[in-house]
Amino acid sequence: MTYFILFLIALALVPYAIPVLMPNWRWWLGVTCVFGGLLAALWMQHWIVSSRPDHHDGAGGAIGLAFPAIVTVGFATGVAIRGLTLLLAARGLALRRVVVISVLGFAIVPACFYVPSWWPAWP
């Protein structure tokens, strides 16, 4: 389990950091459109290929799908956190608190993968 967390951090940190490090809303919007468009094209291509009747994933299909899912969740979380911090910074929140929110926001990425597995154990 600890190896999965380290793998998740290594694979999701760069896509998370790209939008979080944008200096203003124009850069943030540009990065969101460019990289978000590339990720959307990747998922559309996956959907087109997997919807064919003769498509079979094979033995490594789940792992091959997990890599882009981790990257997508990392990027989407980074976009959401940076959007929130840009809004809060415009409202006058101190830079130090914006940085803390940006760093702690990365905890959402592993939560997106672990929290759904807790649902069956809910009383």
mmCIF file of C-alpha atoms in Angstrom:
data_model
loop_
_atom_site.group_PDB
_atom_site.id
_atom_site.type_symbol
_atom_site.label_atom_id
_atom_site.label_comp_id
_atom_site.label_asym_id
_atom_site.label_seq_id
_atom_site.Cartn_x
_atom_site.Cartn_y
_atom_site.Cartn_z
ATOM 1 C CA MET A 1 0.000 0.000 0.000
ATOM 2 C CA THR A 2 2.827 2.426 0.699
ATOM 3 C CA TYR A 3 4.315 1.700 -2.719
ATOM 4 C CA PHE A 4 1.015 2.600 -4.333
ATOM 5 C CA ILE A 5 0.943 5.893 -2.469
ATOM 6 C CA LEU A 6 4.500 6.688 -3.561
ATOM 7 C CA PHE A 7 3.648 5.719 -7.131
ATOM 8 C CA LEU A 8 0.528 7.860 -7.021
ATOM 9 C CA ILE A 9 2.492 10.810 -5.707
ATOM 10 C CA ALA A 10 5.180 10.420 -8.355
ATOM 11 C CA LEU A 11 2.699 10.083 -11.209
ATOM 12 C CA ALA A 12 0.231 12.768 -10.103
ATOM 13 C CA LEU A 13 2.568 15.418 -8.701
ATOM 14 C CA VAL A 14 3.771 16.861 -12.001
ATOM 15 C CA PRO A 15 0.273 17.212 -13.525
ATOM 16 C CA TYR A 16 -0.894 18.719 -10.233
ATOM 17 C CA ALA A 17 2.009 21.162 -10.063
ATOM 18 C CA ILE A 18 1.623 22.487 -13.620
ATOM 19 C CA PRO A 19 -1.612 24.449 -13.039
ATOM 20 C CA VAL A 20 -0.848 25.200 -9.394
ATOM 21 C CA LEU A 21 2.341 27.054 -10.309
ATOM 22 C CA MET A 22 0.669 29.407 -12.785
ATOM 23 C CA PRO A 23 1.227 33.045 -11.791
ATOM 24 C CA ASN A 24 -2.129 34.549 -12.807
ATOM 25 C CA TRP A 25 -5.525 33.611 -14.184
ATOM 26 C CA ARG A 26 -4.523 34.077 -17.833
ATOM 27 C CA TRP A 27 -1.712 31.526 -17.573
ATOM 28 C CA TRP A 28 -3.969 29.253 -15.542
ATOM 29 C CA LEU A 29 -6.700 29.434 -18.184
ATOM 30 C CA GLY A 30 -4.218 28.809 -21.008
ATOM 31 C CA VAL A 31 -2.681 25.782 -19.309
ATOM 32 C CA THR A 32 -6.131 24.466 -18.483
ATOM 33 C CA CYS A 33 -7.228 24.738 -22.109
ATOM 34 C CA VAL A 34 -4.049 23.255 -23.607
ATOM 35 C CA PHE A 35 -3.396 20.367 -21.221
ATOM 36 C CA GLY A 36 -7.072 19.818 -20.528
ATOM 37 C CA GLY A 37 -7.650 19.596 -24.273
ATOM 38 C CA LEU A 38 -4.877 17.021 -24.606
ATOM 39 C CA LEU A 39 -6.322 14.951 -21.771
ATOM 40 C CA ALA A 40 -9.805 15.239 -23.279
ATOM 41 C CA ALA A 41 -8.442 14.026 -26.623
ATOM 42 C CA LEU A 42 -6.784 11.090 -24.857
ATOM 43 C CA TRP A 43 -10.038 10.087 -23.150
ATOM 44 C CA MET A 44 -12.060 10.529 -26.345
ATOM 45 C CA GLN A 45 -9.627 8.285 -28.178
ATOM 46 C CA HIS A 46 -9.929 5.691 -25.411
ATOM 47 C CA TRP A 47 -13.715 5.872 -25.576
ATOM 48 C CA ILE A 48 -13.732 5.457 -29.365
ATOM 49 C CA VAL A 49 -11.391 2.478 -29.249
ATOM 50 C CA SER A 50 -13.088 0.769 -26.311
ATOM 51 C CA SER A 51 -16.572 1.122 -27.780
ATOM 52 C CA ARG A 52 -15.742 -1.080 -30.745
ATOM 53 C CA PRO A 53 -17.373 -4.529 -30.551
ATOM 54 C CA ASP A 54 -14.096 -6.371 -31.180
ATOM 55 C CA HIS A 55 -12.179 -4.492 -28.467
ATOM 56 C CA HIS A 56 -10.591 -6.533 -25.659
ATOM 57 C CA ASP A 57 -8.382 -4.893 -23.041
ATOM 58 C CA GLY A 58 -6.382 -7.950 -22.203
ATOM 59 C CA ALA A 59 -4.430 -8.618 -19.037
ATOM 60 C CA GLY A 60 -2.958 -5.120 -18.616
ATOM 61 C CA GLY A 61 -6.057 -3.124 -19.469
ATOM 62 C CA ALA A 62 -6.750 -1.906 -15.947
ATOM 63 C CA ILE A 63 -3.181 -0.721 -15.382
ATOM 64 C CA GLY A 64 -3.127 0.915 -18.784
ATOM 65 C CA LEU A 65 -6.278 2.798 -17.822
ATOM 66 C CA ALA A 66 -5.016 3.677 -14.334
ATOM 67 C CA PHE A 67 -2.048 5.724 -15.579
ATOM 68 C CA PRO A 68 -4.052 8.314 -17.525
ATOM 69 C CA ALA A 69 -6.696 8.325 -14.780
ATOM 70 C CA ILE A 70 -4.100 9.265 -12.161
ATOM 71 C CA VAL A 71 -2.680 11.969 -14.417
ATOM 72 C CA THR A 72 -6.166 13.332 -15.157
ATOM 73 C CA VAL A 73 -7.193 13.415 -11.501
ATOM 74 C CA GLY A 74 -3.914 15.119 -10.577
ATOM 75 C CA PHE A 75 -4.357 17.759 -13.268
ATOM 76 C CA ALA A 76 -8.047 18.365 -12.525
ATOM 77 C CA THR A 77 -7.308 18.723 -8.822
ATOM 78 C CA GLY A 78 -4.503 21.170 -9.581
ATOM 79 C CA VAL A 79 -6.816 23.238 -11.783
ATOM 80 C CA ALA A 80 -9.499 23.337 -9.080
ATOM 81 C CA ILE A 81 -7.078 24.215 -6.284
ATOM 82 C CA ARG A 82 -5.374 26.934 -8.319
ATOM 83 C CA GLY A 83 -8.743 28.379 -9.286
ATOM 84 C CA LEU A 84 -9.697 28.491 -5.619
ATOM 85 C CA THR A 85 -6.396 30.062 -4.573
ATOM 86 C CA LEU A 86 -6.609 32.682 -7.341
ATOM 87 C CA LEU A 87 -10.077 33.598 -6.119
ATOM 88 C CA LEU A 88 -8.974 33.739 -2.485
ATOM 89 C CA ALA A 89 -5.856 35.762 -3.361
ATOM 90 C CA ALA A 90 -8.039 38.260 -5.228
ATOM 91 C CA ARG A 91 -10.132 38.569 -2.057
ATOM 92 C CA GLY A 92 -7.008 39.466 -0.069
ATOM 93 C CA LEU A 93 -5.818 36.177 1.406
ATOM 94 C CA ALA A 94 -2.137 36.249 2.358
ATOM 95 C CA LEU A 95 0.364 34.615 0.010
ATOM 96 C CA ARG A 96 1.560 32.274 2.755
ATOM 97 C CA ARG A 97 -1.936 30.846 3.194
ATOM 98 C CA VAL A 98 -2.364 30.489 -0.568
ATOM 99 C CA VAL A 99 0.834 28.414 -0.667
ATOM 100 C CA VAL A 100 -0.366 26.255 2.231
ATOM 101 C CA ILE A 101 -3.690 25.609 0.481
ATOM 102 C CA SER A 102 -1.837 24.713 -2.718
ATOM 103 C CA VAL A 103 0.459 22.252 -0.960
ATOM 104 C CA LEU A 104 -2.241 20.644 1.167
ATOM 105 C CA GLY A 105 -4.609 20.430 -1.806
ATOM 106 C CA PHE A 106 -2.516 17.596 -3.224
ATOM 107 C CA ALA A 107 -4.011 15.346 -0.535
ATOM 108 C CA ILE A 108 -7.226 15.336 -2.569
ATOM 109 C CA VAL A 109 -5.565 13.201 -5.278
ATOM 110 C CA PRO A 110 -5.036 10.055 -3.153
ATOM 111 C CA ALA A 111 -8.402 10.677 -1.501
ATOM 112 C CA CYS A 112 -10.090 10.411 -4.908
ATOM 113 C CA PHE A 113 -8.804 6.848 -5.189
ATOM 114 C CA TYR A 114 -9.078 5.653 -1.576
ATOM 115 C CA VAL A 115 -12.369 7.144 -0.390
ATOM 116 C CA PRO A 116 -14.580 5.190 -2.857
ATOM 117 C CA SER A 117 -13.132 1.934 -1.506
ATOM 118 C CA TRP A 118 -14.379 2.869 1.966
ATOM 119 C CA TRP A 119 -18.012 3.045 0.821
ATOM 120 C CA PRO A 120 -18.858 -0.682 1.313
ATOM 121 C CA ALA A 121 -17.529 -0.545 4.888
ATOM 122 C CA TRP A 122 -19.780 2.383 5.816
ATOM 123 C CA PRO A 123 -22.249 1.284 8.544
#
